Amino acid sequence: MSYKANTGHPHATPNFRNLVIRPMWMTLKTALRTVPFVGKLSILKNNYHGKPTTMVDATTMLRVGSNHPSVGQSFAPDRETSQVMPFVERPVTVMYPYERLEDLEPWLFVPGNYNGRIGIIWETCTACKACVKVCPNDCLHMTSEVRVNVLELTEEGDDHHGYGEELEEGGYAAREKGDYDGIASGFDLVNAHTDAPQQYDFAEVIELTGDKATVRWSDGSGIETIDSSTLKPAEQDIVSGQIDIGRCMFCGLCAEACPFESFFMTNEYDGMAEFSREELWMDASRTRVLPAVHQERVDLELAKRAKKEQKKRDRKAARAEA
Amino acid sequence: MMASRDWLDVVGWSESFSGWSMDNVHNIMPSNDIDMQVTIPSTWAWQEPITLGPIFNMQSGFASIQPALESFMHATIMCTVVFTTMMLTMLAIPYIERKFIGRLMDRLGATTTLRSLWVGESGVTAGEWWKQLPFGMGVPIGWAVKALNSTWGNSHDLETIARVNNRSYHGYWFLLPGFFQAFADFMKFATKEHIVPKNADKVVFEVAPVIILATTVMVFAFVPFGPHIYAANPELSLLFMMAIFGIAPLGVFFAGWASNNKYTLIGGMRSAAQLTAYEIPLLITVLGVAVLSGSFNIIEIVDFQMGQDQGNVWNIFLMPLGALLFLVTMIAEVERIPFDMPEAEAELVEGWWTEYGGIRWGLMFAAEYMRSYAACILFALFFLGGWEAPFQHTLSGLPVVGGVLTTVFSLIPGMIWVLLKAWLLFAVFVWIRASLHRVRTDQILEFGWRYLLPLSMLNLVIAVFLRLQFWTGEPWELWVPVAVTLISGGLFVILAIDEDKEALEIQRRPYSTQAVVKASPGSHRD
């Protein structure tokens, strides 16, 4: 009987107290509550999980009037009493979403045992789209674009020089188009809502050797080895991440596919019922999980990236020496 | 030892009535000798005349068999009295079961047996059947029913609630709604067809209910309802009674086997399996009671608990552990939840009696309740002082009210206390049934062998120790039961508040998460 299960809740541990004493006390309390006079003792009166059970509260009484038949009765929305025995109450329903089972009766609620709403730590997402590819129901949608992040382009003499992006094998690179300034100036910023000025030709960096870079152009024009000084580092950024939760079957393959510990099946079970299918399209804000909730995962991911960064700097230092 | 006694001396009355009747029979017999001798005169073949036939006196002849007849008559009367008492007072048992479990589980169910047929609910009066009666005989009935319906019917200001309350009628205790359901049930069972499965072992199938019922009724032969209400009182009534109590599981096994059905077979097997787990601890616990009270006679055990000059303390205060063990093992013995695996209706349709129907099912059901009832009475007799009022001696010894209370206690027959205690005990049975879940076969085996058996041995050791060390033939020193009760209660409380502190700390699981941003903008949470 000293068997200790990691059930995650003290009320869910199978010991003498929880298997015998607690249930017997609960039933006894329930029975004693039906006894006239004795049932009114405060020790038996747990109202509704500690909240008052007045059917009509003061505010409601303003609306329905003080001669409504339910006024003065010890009702709760789900606890029925009668005038004959007003101290007999029957709790039936957890008044979700006003109340939730894990708040009221945590011993009945086993967290982490099911796949709930999808939660994503967007801060550590790299837009690799592994989740999108693996989703059997096509309910994940992610738009990303390769772009030049000007904030990363620190130059010689800047405060943060050396900390920004740089060309990297396997990464992305961009080359200014010939008409760079013309494209920018000719762009209709007022009327173009969906397009961005296409000032760059993007490419994937295949190999970096000295000053030369071998790249594969994204427009399909093939592999070319050019001077790396003409290239700017580019990166793939998320433009939008959406989930059609109405199509989701909560298989959790996406969470398993995520190589960056960013994708989770939470135990949230609400917020997935709406009045139209459109409302079931959940944007990034509705899937957000705070990094603090998964601090250890975030730390893991950050450590991984710090290691990578360190490697990069070591390489750079080695190159500088050479 | 001064045997306890009260004015309800049924045994004495029966004995004196038997004696009186037989004396009267004796007296109306002709007192003179009846000469039925025939003398054959002597012939050549025999010299002496031969006298054949008796000279008999009916009175003295009757006198030689009168004691046997008296005890037979006495036994018959007492068997009838005890059986009738048992059957009548047992009406309360299923009533307690149904009513109390409704309150325990917050399911105050429909009270629709006799009461709702008669009174009706919410203005519905069972089809106004009194209008069918001839000559307007039903008119007063209609008035009465309508008056009852409007006064005590299940109505509510809100019509919907009144309708719903048909399901959750709380009842007026003084109407005892549903009390006579047992009669209705019996009539139903008695009129049902007797069906024997085609492939059943017919003989054993028919014999099994007889075994169960006969042994169950036989248990009550040795269970005294009061100091003078018992059918038989042999020296070793405790042993007789426990021996007979243990036979019924055999009948259960017979029934399960003979029905030739997978559910009944599993039920019977489970019954046989759990038999070994509880029977031995039960007997050792009862042995502890016998050791503490110094007798194998149930009446003497009770007398020991209430005797002024020998014991004066209920056994429950001297061996609370024994009381707990007896309760647990008896629940297992009578196969009630949480040890009702043989008839686990959630898994095996109805367990070992799945194939039985009609009056056989009804009688076996009655036998189940009889066994529970017997268990409750035995608990009252072994541990709760039997027919002694709670703290009777202490209360009678109080300075001012003591005299009044003595008179009151002398007016109340002991059977009342036995019944009250037994019914209360049955309420505990029901309480346990409403609270605990059914255990698995392996769990009861482990529980029986690894916990009940050592604990019952410990209880026996405690009983021997108490008897040898602290009992001197005088009443118990007051500190002995107080100390035993306090220590046992303290241990129980320590066991009961065993909260898992580690579980409190590991509540946060690595993979359980909660989204911070509420998914639905309209959510009323937080």
PDB file of N, CA, C and O in Angstrom, chain A residues 1 4 6 8 10 13 15 17 19 23-24 27 30-31 34 69 80 82 88-91 100 103 111 117 266-268 271 285-286 290 294, chain B residues 103-104 106 108 157-158 165 167-168 170 431-432 435-437 451 495-496 498 500 504 506-507 509-513 515-517 519 525:
ATOM      1  N   MET A   1       0.822  -1.197   0.000  1.00  0.00           N
ATOM      2  CA  MET A   1       0.000   0.000   0.000  1.00  0.00           C
ATOM      3  C   MET A   1       0.857   1.247   0.000  1.00  0.00           C
ATOM      4  O   MET A   1       0.359   2.356  -0.002  1.00  0.00           O
ATOM      5  N   LYS A   4       3.526   4.327  -4.648  1.00  0.00           N
ATOM      6  CA  LYS A   4       3.343   5.739  -4.961  1.00  0.00           C
ATOM      7  C   LYS A   4       3.338   5.898  -6.470  1.00  0.00           C
ATOM      8  O   LYS A   4       4.298   5.592  -7.156  1.00  0.00           O
ATOM      9  N   ASN A   6       3.065   8.303  -9.789  1.00  0.00           N
ATOM     10  CA  ASN A   6       3.271   9.680 -10.195  1.00  0.00           C
ATOM     11  C   ASN A   6       2.028  10.149 -10.919  1.00  0.00           C
ATOM     12  O   ASN A   6       1.983  10.288 -12.121  1.00  0.00           O
ATOM     13  N   GLY A   8       0.552  12.968 -10.292  1.00  0.00           N
ATOM     14  CA  GLY A   8       0.549  14.398 -10.494  1.00  0.00           C
ATOM     15  C   GLY A   8      -0.392  15.154  -9.603  1.00  0.00           C
ATOM     16  O   GLY A   8      -0.404  16.375  -9.630  1.00  0.00           O
ATOM     17  N   PRO A  10      -2.159  15.105  -5.479  1.00  0.00           N
ATOM     18  CA  PRO A  10      -2.248  14.365  -4.213  1.00  0.00           C
ATOM     19  C   PRO A  10      -3.567  13.622  -4.067  1.00  0.00           C
ATOM     20  O   PRO A  10      -3.637  12.618  -3.393  1.00  0.00           O
ATOM     21  N   THR A  13      -3.491   9.956  -5.664  1.00  0.00           N
ATOM     22  CA  THR A  13      -2.573   8.928  -5.198  1.00  0.00           C
ATOM     23  C   THR A  13      -3.352   7.797  -4.539  1.00  0.00           C
ATOM     24  O   THR A  13      -4.184   8.053  -3.677  1.00  0.00           O
ATOM     25  N   ASN A  15      -3.729   5.850  -1.982  1.00  0.00           N
ATOM     26  CA  ASN A  15      -3.399   5.446  -0.626  1.00  0.00           C
ATOM     27  C   ASN A  15      -4.680   5.287   0.188  1.00  0.00           C
ATOM     28  O   ASN A  15      -5.777   5.503  -0.311  1.00  0.00           O
ATOM     29  N   ARG A  17      -5.945   6.987   2.515  1.00  0.00           N
ATOM     30  CA  ARG A  17      -6.728   8.210   2.663  1.00  0.00           C
ATOM     31  C   ARG A  17      -7.617   8.456   1.444  1.00  0.00           C
ATOM     32  O   ARG A  17      -8.803   8.775   1.582  1.00  0.00           O
ATOM     33  N   LEU A  19      -8.369   6.237  -1.005  1.00  0.00           N
ATOM     34  CA  LEU A  19      -9.195   5.119  -1.446  1.00  0.00           C
ATOM     35  C   LEU A  19     -10.336   4.832  -0.489  1.00  0.00           C
ATOM     36  O   LEU A  19     -11.360   4.304  -0.896  1.00  0.00           O
ATOM     37  N   PRO A  23     -13.477   9.005   0.117  1.00  0.00           N
ATOM     38  CA  PRO A  23     -14.800   8.689  -0.427  1.00  0.00           C
ATOM     39  C   PRO A  23     -15.851   8.476   0.635  1.00  0.00           C
ATOM     40  O   PRO A  23     -17.002   8.871   0.455  1.00  0.00           O
ATOM     41  N   MET A  24     -15.438   7.873   1.760  1.00  0.00           N
ATOM     42  CA  MET A  24     -16.447   7.632   2.788  1.00  0.00           C
ATOM     43  C   MET A  24     -16.880   8.933   3.433  1.00  0.00           C
ATOM     44  O   MET A  24     -18.045   9.107   3.784  1.00  0.00           O
ATOM     45  N   THR A  27     -19.336  10.675   0.885  1.00  0.00           N
ATOM     46  CA  THR A  27     -20.690  10.126   0.867  1.00  0.00           C
ATOM     47  C   THR A  27     -21.422  10.416   2.169  1.00  0.00           C
ATOM     48  O   THR A  27     -22.616  10.712   2.157  1.00  0.00           O
ATOM     49  N   THR A  30     -22.641  13.881   2.090  1.00  0.00           N
ATOM     50  CA  THR A  30     -23.792  13.984   1.206  1.00  0.00           C
ATOM     51  C   THR A  30     -25.056  13.495   1.892  1.00  0.00           C
ATOM     52  O   THR A  30     -26.123  14.095   1.765  1.00  0.00           O
ATOM     53  N   ALA A  31     -24.920  12.388   2.617  1.00  0.00           N
ATOM     54  CA  ALA A  31     -26.095  11.843   3.286  1.00  0.00           C
ATOM     55  C   ALA A  31     -26.529  12.736   4.434  1.00  0.00           C
ATOM     56  O   ALA A  31     -27.714  13.001   4.615  1.00  0.00           O
ATOM     57  N   THR A  34     -28.823  15.701   3.952  1.00  0.00           N
ATOM     58  CA  THR A  34     -30.256  15.535   3.752  1.00  0.00           C
ATOM     59  C   THR A  34     -31.017  15.425   5.062  1.00  0.00           C
ATOM     60  O   THR A  34     -32.231  15.301   5.042  1.00  0.00           O
ATOM     61  N   PRO A  69     -40.198  33.128  -8.728  1.00  0.00           N
ATOM     62  CA  PRO A  69     -40.291  31.951  -7.860  1.00  0.00           C
ATOM     63  C   PRO A  69     -38.961  31.419  -7.355  1.00  0.00           C
ATOM     64  O   PRO A  69     -38.906  30.764  -6.311  1.00  0.00           O
ATOM     65  N   GLU A  80     -30.133  21.426  -7.774  1.00  0.00           N
ATOM     66  CA  GLU A  80     -31.554  21.571  -7.602  1.00  0.00           C
ATOM     67  C   GLU A  80     -31.905  21.330  -6.148  1.00  0.00           C
ATOM     68  O   GLU A  80     -31.424  20.397  -5.529  1.00  0.00           O
ATOM     69  N   SER A  82     -35.455  21.740  -3.334  1.00  0.00           N
ATOM     70  CA  SER A  82     -36.897  21.904  -3.344  1.00  0.00           C
ATOM     71  C   SER A  82     -37.280  22.736  -2.136  1.00  0.00           C
ATOM     72  O   SER A  82     -36.503  22.902  -1.206  1.00  0.00           O
ATOM     73  N   VAL A  88     -31.346  20.033   0.664  1.00  0.00           N
ATOM     74  CA  VAL A  88     -30.912  18.920  -0.173  1.00  0.00           C
ATOM     75  C   VAL A  88     -30.525  19.469  -1.528  1.00  0.00           C
ATOM     76  O   VAL A  88     -31.332  20.095  -2.199  1.00  0.00           O
ATOM     77  N   GLU A  89     -29.322  19.250  -1.901  1.00  0.00           N
ATOM     78  CA  GLU A  89     -28.874  19.764  -3.179  1.00  0.00           C
ATOM     79  C   GLU A  89     -28.272  18.618  -3.974  1.00  0.00           C
ATOM     80  O   GLU A  89     -27.754  17.677  -3.415  1.00  0.00           O
ATOM     81  N   ARG A  90     -28.407  18.733  -5.275  1.00  0.00           N
ATOM     82  CA  ARG A  90     -27.754  17.725  -6.064  1.00  0.00           C
ATOM     83  C   ARG A  90     -26.775  18.385  -7.027  1.00  0.00           C
ATOM     84  O   ARG A  90     -27.185  19.084  -7.937  1.00  0.00           O
ATOM     85  N   PRO A  91     -25.493  18.202  -6.835  1.00  0.00           N
ATOM     86  CA  PRO A  91     -24.545  18.723  -7.804  1.00  0.00           C
ATOM     87  C   PRO A  91     -24.512  17.794  -8.996  1.00  0.00           C
ATOM     88  O   PRO A  91     -24.429  16.590  -8.838  1.00  0.00           O
ATOM     89  N   ARG A 100     -14.382  25.038 -14.346  1.00  0.00           N
ATOM     90  CA  ARG A 100     -13.697  23.963 -15.060  1.00  0.00           C
ATOM     91  C   ARG A 100     -13.380  22.843 -14.096  1.00  0.00           C
ATOM     92  O   ARG A 100     -13.120  23.073 -12.925  1.00  0.00           O
ATOM     93  N   ASP A 103     -10.373  22.911 -11.920  1.00  0.00           N
ATOM     94  CA  ASP A 103     -10.397  23.842 -10.797  1.00  0.00           C
ATOM     95  C   ASP A 103     -11.227  23.295  -9.652  1.00  0.00           C
ATOM     96  O   ASP A 103     -10.877  23.451  -8.485  1.00  0.00           O
ATOM     97  N   PRO A 111      -4.335  15.667 -15.847  1.00  0.00           N
ATOM     98  CA  PRO A 111      -3.744  16.512 -16.870  1.00  0.00           C
ATOM     99  C   PRO A 111      -2.690  15.763 -17.668  1.00  0.00           C
ATOM    100  O   PRO A 111      -2.129  14.782 -17.223  1.00  0.00           O
ATOM    101  N   ARG A 117      -5.530  21.506 -27.344  1.00  0.00           N
ATOM    102  CA  ARG A 117      -5.273  22.523 -28.352  1.00  0.00           C
ATOM    103  C   ARG A 117      -3.792  22.578 -28.667  1.00  0.00           C
ATOM    104  O   ARG A 117      -2.946  22.316 -27.817  1.00  0.00           O
ATOM    105  N   THR A 266      -1.165  20.927 -26.097  1.00  0.00           N
ATOM    106  CA  THR A 266      -1.431  21.366 -24.736  1.00  0.00           C
ATOM    107  C   THR A 266      -2.566  20.536 -24.155  1.00  0.00           C
ATOM    108  O   THR A 266      -3.136  19.680 -24.819  1.00  0.00           O
ATOM    109  N   ASN A 267      -2.891  20.791 -22.886  1.00  0.00           N
ATOM    110  CA  ASN A 267      -4.091  20.156 -22.344  1.00  0.00           C
ATOM    111  C   ASN A 267      -5.254  21.132 -22.271  1.00  0.00           C
ATOM    112  O   ASN A 267      -6.182  20.945 -21.516  1.00  0.00           O
ATOM    113  N   GLU A 268      -5.190  22.164 -23.051  1.00  0.00           N
ATOM    114  CA  GLU A 268      -6.338  23.057 -23.160  1.00  0.00           C
ATOM    115  C   GLU A 268      -7.415  22.373 -23.978  1.00  0.00           C
ATOM    116  O   GLU A 268      -7.160  21.884 -25.072  1.00  0.00           O
ATOM    117  N   GLY A 271     -11.971  26.675 -26.146  1.00  0.00           N
ATOM    118  CA  GLY A 271     -11.577  27.592 -27.185  1.00  0.00           C
ATOM    119  C   GLY A 271     -11.529  26.956 -28.542  1.00  0.00           C
ATOM    120  O   GLY A 271     -10.940  27.493 -29.472  1.00  0.00           O
ATOM    121  N   SER A 285      -1.531  34.068 -32.522  1.00  0.00           N
ATOM    122  CA  SER A 285      -1.752  34.507 -31.147  1.00  0.00           C
ATOM    123  C   SER A 285      -2.600  33.487 -30.378  1.00  0.00           C
ATOM    124  O   SER A 285      -2.496  33.391 -29.164  1.00  0.00           O
ATOM    125  N   ARG A 286      -3.420  32.760 -31.096  1.00  0.00           N
ATOM    126  CA  ARG A 286      -4.265  31.801 -30.403  1.00  0.00           C
ATOM    127  C   ARG A 286      -3.559  30.471 -30.174  1.00  0.00           C
ATOM    128  O   ARG A 286      -4.110  29.562 -29.541  1.00  0.00           O
ATOM    129  N   LEU A 290       3.551  30.483 -23.810  1.00  0.00           N
ATOM    130  CA  LEU A 290       4.635  31.301 -23.269  1.00  0.00           C
ATOM    131  C   LEU A 290       5.891  30.460 -23.092  1.00  0.00           C
ATOM    132  O   LEU A 290       5.807  29.314 -22.655  1.00  0.00           O
ATOM    133  N   HIS A 294       7.416  26.406 -20.799  1.00  0.00           N
ATOM    134  CA  HIS A 294       8.316  25.335 -21.207  1.00  0.00           C
ATOM    135  C   HIS A 294       9.749  25.783 -21.100  1.00  0.00           C
ATOM    136  O   HIS A 294      10.540  25.599 -22.015  1.00  0.00           O
TER     137      HIS A 294
ATOM    138  N   ARG B 103     -29.352   8.704  -0.351  1.00  0.00           N
ATOM    139  CA  ARG B 103     -28.841   9.913   0.288  1.00  0.00           C
ATOM    140  C   ARG B 103     -27.327   9.976   0.220  1.00  0.00           C
ATOM    141  O   ARG B 103     -26.745  11.048   0.067  1.00  0.00           O
ATOM    142  N   LEU B 104     -26.684   8.815   0.343  1.00  0.00           N
ATOM    143  CA  LEU B 104     -25.222   8.810   0.297  1.00  0.00           C
ATOM    144  C   LEU B 104     -24.711   9.222  -1.072  1.00  0.00           C
ATOM    145  O   LEU B 104     -23.700   9.900  -1.194  1.00  0.00           O
ATOM    146  N   ASP B 106     -26.420  10.919  -3.287  1.00  0.00           N
ATOM    147  CA  ASP B 106     -27.114  12.088  -3.788  1.00  0.00           C
ATOM    148  C   ASP B 106     -28.004  11.733  -4.973  1.00  0.00           C
ATOM    149  O   ASP B 106     -28.080  12.446  -5.957  1.00  0.00           O
ATOM    150  N   LEU B 108     -31.622  10.787  -4.980  1.00  0.00           N
ATOM    151  CA  LEU B 108     -32.854  10.514  -4.265  1.00  0.00           C
ATOM    152  C   LEU B 108     -33.886  10.090  -5.293  1.00  0.00           C
ATOM    153  O   LEU B 108     -34.616  10.882  -5.834  1.00  0.00           O
ATOM    154  N   ASP B 157     -43.597  24.932  -7.066  1.00  0.00           N
ATOM    155  CA  ASP B 157     -44.150  26.109  -7.708  1.00  0.00           C
ATOM    156  C   ASP B 157     -43.848  26.123  -9.199  1.00  0.00           C
ATOM    157  O   ASP B 157     -44.665  26.539 -10.011  1.00  0.00           O
ATOM    158  N   LEU B 158     -42.649  25.711  -9.522  1.00  0.00           N
ATOM    159  CA  LEU B 158     -42.277  25.672 -10.927  1.00  0.00           C
ATOM    160  C   LEU B 158     -42.652  24.306 -11.486  1.00  0.00           C
ATOM    161  O   LEU B 158     -42.235  23.283 -10.951  1.00  0.00           O
ATOM    162  N   ASN B 165     -38.811  16.615 -10.369  1.00  0.00           N
ATOM    163  CA  ASN B 165     -38.771  16.017  -9.044  1.00  0.00           C
ATOM    164  C   ASN B 165     -39.417  14.649  -9.011  1.00  0.00           C
ATOM    165  O   ASN B 165     -39.261  13.924  -8.040  1.00  0.00           O
ATOM    166  N   ARG B 167     -38.287  12.476 -10.515  1.00  0.00           N
ATOM    167  CA  ARG B 167     -37.077  11.696 -10.496  1.00  0.00           C
ATOM    168  C   ARG B 167     -36.336  11.854  -9.186  1.00  0.00           C
ATOM    169  O   ARG B 167     -35.607  10.988  -8.771  1.00  0.00           O
ATOM    170  N   SER B 168     -36.530  12.983  -8.545  1.00  0.00           N
ATOM    171  CA  SER B 168     -35.703  13.256  -7.371  1.00  0.00           C
ATOM    172  C   SER B 168     -36.563  13.572  -6.165  1.00  0.00           C
ATOM    173  O   SER B 168     -36.276  14.473  -5.411  1.00  0.00           O
ATOM    174  N   HIS B 170     -37.861  13.606  -2.642  1.00  0.00           N
ATOM    175  CA  HIS B 170     -37.077  13.371  -1.426  1.00  0.00           C
ATOM    176  C   HIS B 170     -37.837  12.575  -0.386  1.00  0.00           C
ATOM    177  O   HIS B 170     -37.247  11.990   0.491  1.00  0.00           O
ATOM    178  N   TRP B 431     -23.166   2.386   3.652  1.00  0.00           N
ATOM    179  CA  TRP B 431     -22.242   3.515   3.517  1.00  0.00           C
ATOM    180  C   TRP B 431     -20.973   3.069   2.785  1.00  0.00           C
ATOM    181  O   TRP B 431     -20.498   3.721   1.851  1.00  0.00           O
ATOM    182  N   ILE B 432     -20.462   1.932   3.201  1.00  0.00           N
ATOM    183  CA  ILE B 432     -19.259   1.411   2.541  1.00  0.00           C
ATOM    184  C   ILE B 432     -19.557   1.079   1.088  1.00  0.00           C
ATOM    185  O   ILE B 432     -18.772   1.377   0.192  1.00  0.00           O
ATOM    186  N   SER B 435     -19.495   4.094  -0.997  1.00  0.00           N
ATOM    187  CA  SER B 435     -18.267   4.880  -1.053  1.00  0.00           C
ATOM    188  C   SER B 435     -17.140   4.179  -1.797  1.00  0.00           C
ATOM    189  O   SER B 435     -16.381   4.844  -2.494  1.00  0.00           O
ATOM    190  N   LEU B 436     -17.031   2.896  -1.634  1.00  0.00           N
ATOM    191  CA  LEU B 436     -15.826   2.228  -2.107  1.00  0.00           C
ATOM    192  C   LEU B 436     -16.090   1.498  -3.406  1.00  0.00           C
ATOM    193  O   LEU B 436     -17.212   1.151  -3.725  1.00  0.00           O
ATOM    194  N   HIS B 437     -15.025   1.268  -4.124  1.00  0.00           N
ATOM    195  CA  HIS B 437     -15.132   0.581  -5.388  1.00  0.00           C
ATOM    196  C   HIS B 437     -14.847  -0.908  -5.198  1.00  0.00           C
ATOM    197  O   HIS B 437     -14.202  -1.298  -4.240  1.00  0.00           O
ATOM    198  N   TYR B 451      -2.575  -8.588   4.655  1.00  0.00           N
ATOM    199  CA  TYR B 451      -2.965  -7.602   5.665  1.00  0.00           C
ATOM    200  C   TYR B 451      -3.935  -8.172   6.681  1.00  0.00           C
ATOM    201  O   TYR B 451      -3.715  -8.074   7.887  1.00  0.00           O
ATOM    202  N   LEU B 495      -3.052   6.892   9.962  1.00  0.00           N
ATOM    203  CA  LEU B 495      -3.194   6.208   8.674  1.00  0.00           C
ATOM    204  C   LEU B 495      -4.115   6.986   7.746  1.00  0.00           C
ATOM    205  O   LEU B 495      -3.895   7.051   6.532  1.00  0.00           O
ATOM    206  N   ALA B 496      -5.120   7.603   8.334  1.00  0.00           N
ATOM    207  CA  ALA B 496      -6.152   8.238   7.510  1.00  0.00           C
ATOM    208  C   ALA B 496      -5.687   9.545   6.898  1.00  0.00           C
ATOM    209  O   ALA B 496      -6.159   9.940   5.840  1.00  0.00           O
ATOM    210  N   ASP B 498      -2.858  10.216   5.697  1.00  0.00           N
ATOM    211  CA  ASP B 498      -1.646   9.929   4.945  1.00  0.00           C
ATOM    212  C   ASP B 498      -1.709  10.616   3.590  1.00  0.00           C
ATOM    213  O   ASP B 498      -2.051  10.023   2.583  1.00  0.00           O
ATOM    214  N   ASP B 500      -0.067  12.367   0.392  1.00  0.00           N
ATOM    215  CA  ASP B 500       1.183  12.207  -0.320  1.00  0.00           C
ATOM    216  C   ASP B 500       1.797  13.573  -0.584  1.00  0.00           C
ATOM    217  O   ASP B 500       1.389  14.287  -1.488  1.00  0.00           O
ATOM    218  N   LEU B 504       2.179  16.431  -4.103  1.00  0.00           N
ATOM    219  CA  LEU B 504       1.888  17.857  -4.141  1.00  0.00           C
ATOM    220  C   LEU B 504       2.968  18.598  -4.903  1.00  0.00           C
ATOM    221  O   LEU B 504       2.698  19.583  -5.581  1.00  0.00           O
ATOM    222  N   ILE B 506       5.084  17.360  -7.250  1.00  0.00           N
ATOM    223  CA  ILE B 506       5.340  16.998  -8.646  1.00  0.00           C
ATOM    224  C   ILE B 506       4.110  17.225  -9.495  1.00  0.00           C
ATOM    225  O   ILE B 506       3.886  16.558 -10.476  1.00  0.00           O
ATOM    226  N   GLN B 507       3.304  18.190  -9.088  1.00  0.00           N
ATOM    227  CA  GLN B 507       2.091  18.420  -9.862  1.00  0.00           C
ATOM    228  C   GLN B 507       2.401  18.875 -11.276  1.00  0.00           C
ATOM    229  O   GLN B 507       1.667  18.599 -12.202  1.00  0.00           O
ATOM    230  N   ARG B 509       3.813  18.771 -14.678  1.00  0.00           N
ATOM    231  CA  ARG B 509       4.335  17.718 -15.541  1.00  0.00           C
ATOM    232  C   ARG B 509       4.977  18.356 -16.750  1.00  0.00           C
ATOM    233  O   ARG B 509       4.530  19.386 -17.224  1.00  0.00           O
ATOM    234  N   PRO B 510       6.041  17.753 -17.256  1.00  0.00           N
ATOM    235  CA  PRO B 510       6.747  18.391 -18.360  1.00  0.00           C
ATOM    236  C   PRO B 510       5.880  18.573 -19.593  1.00  0.00           C
ATOM    237  O   PRO B 510       6.089  19.505 -20.352  1.00  0.00           O
ATOM    238  N   TYR B 511       4.928  17.709 -19.799  1.00  0.00           N
ATOM    239  CA  TYR B 511       4.198  17.806 -21.060  1.00  0.00           C
ATOM    240  C   TYR B 511       2.794  18.361 -20.912  1.00  0.00           C
ATOM    241  O   TYR B 511       2.036  18.383 -21.849  1.00  0.00           O
ATOM    242  N   SER B 512       2.412  18.766 -19.716  1.00  0.00           N
ATOM    243  CA  SER B 512       1.104  19.393 -19.603  1.00  0.00           C
ATOM    244  C   SER B 512       1.296  20.890 -19.660  1.00  0.00           C
ATOM    245  O   SER B 512       2.109  21.456 -18.955  1.00  0.00           O
ATOM    246  N   THR B 513       0.582  21.493 -20.525  1.00  0.00           N
ATOM    247  CA  THR B 513       0.773  22.922 -20.725  1.00  0.00           C
ATOM    248  C   THR B 513      -0.561  23.618 -20.711  1.00  0.00           C
ATOM    249  O   THR B 513      -1.603  22.998 -20.846  1.00  0.00           O
ATOM    250  N   ALA B 515      -2.198  27.097 -22.502  1.00  0.00           N
ATOM    251  CA  ALA B 515      -1.964  28.267 -23.337  1.00  0.00           C
ATOM    252  C   ALA B 515      -2.246  29.517 -22.526  1.00  0.00           C
ATOM    253  O   ALA B 515      -3.203  29.573 -21.767  1.00  0.00           O
ATOM    254  N   VAL B 516      -1.388  30.496 -22.665  1.00  0.00           N
ATOM    255  CA  VAL B 516      -1.577  31.718 -21.883  1.00  0.00           C
ATOM    256  C   VAL B 516      -2.639  32.603 -22.490  1.00  0.00           C
ATOM    257  O   VAL B 516      -3.442  33.196 -21.787  1.00  0.00           O
ATOM    258  N   VAL B 517      -2.623  32.696 -23.799  1.00  0.00           N
ATOM    259  CA  VAL B 517      -3.625  33.530 -24.431  1.00  0.00           C
ATOM    260  C   VAL B 517      -4.887  32.709 -24.571  1.00  0.00           C
ATOM    261  O   VAL B 517      -4.873  31.609 -25.098  1.00  0.00           O
ATOM    262  N   ALA B 519      -7.970  31.036 -25.849  1.00  0.00           N
ATOM    263  CA  ALA B 519      -8.240  30.689 -27.235  1.00  0.00           C
ATOM    264  C   ALA B 519      -9.443  31.447 -27.770  1.00  0.00           C
ATOM    265  O   ALA B 519      -9.412  31.992 -28.859  1.00  0.00           O
ATOM    266  N   ARG B 525     -13.559  32.695 -18.796  1.00  0.00           N
ATOM    267  CA  ARG B 525     -12.597  32.323 -17.777  1.00  0.00           C
ATOM    268  C   ARG B 525     -11.836  33.559 -17.345  1.00  0.00           C
ATOM    269  O   ARG B 525     -11.775  34.542 -18.051  1.00  0.00           O
TER     270      ARG B 525
END
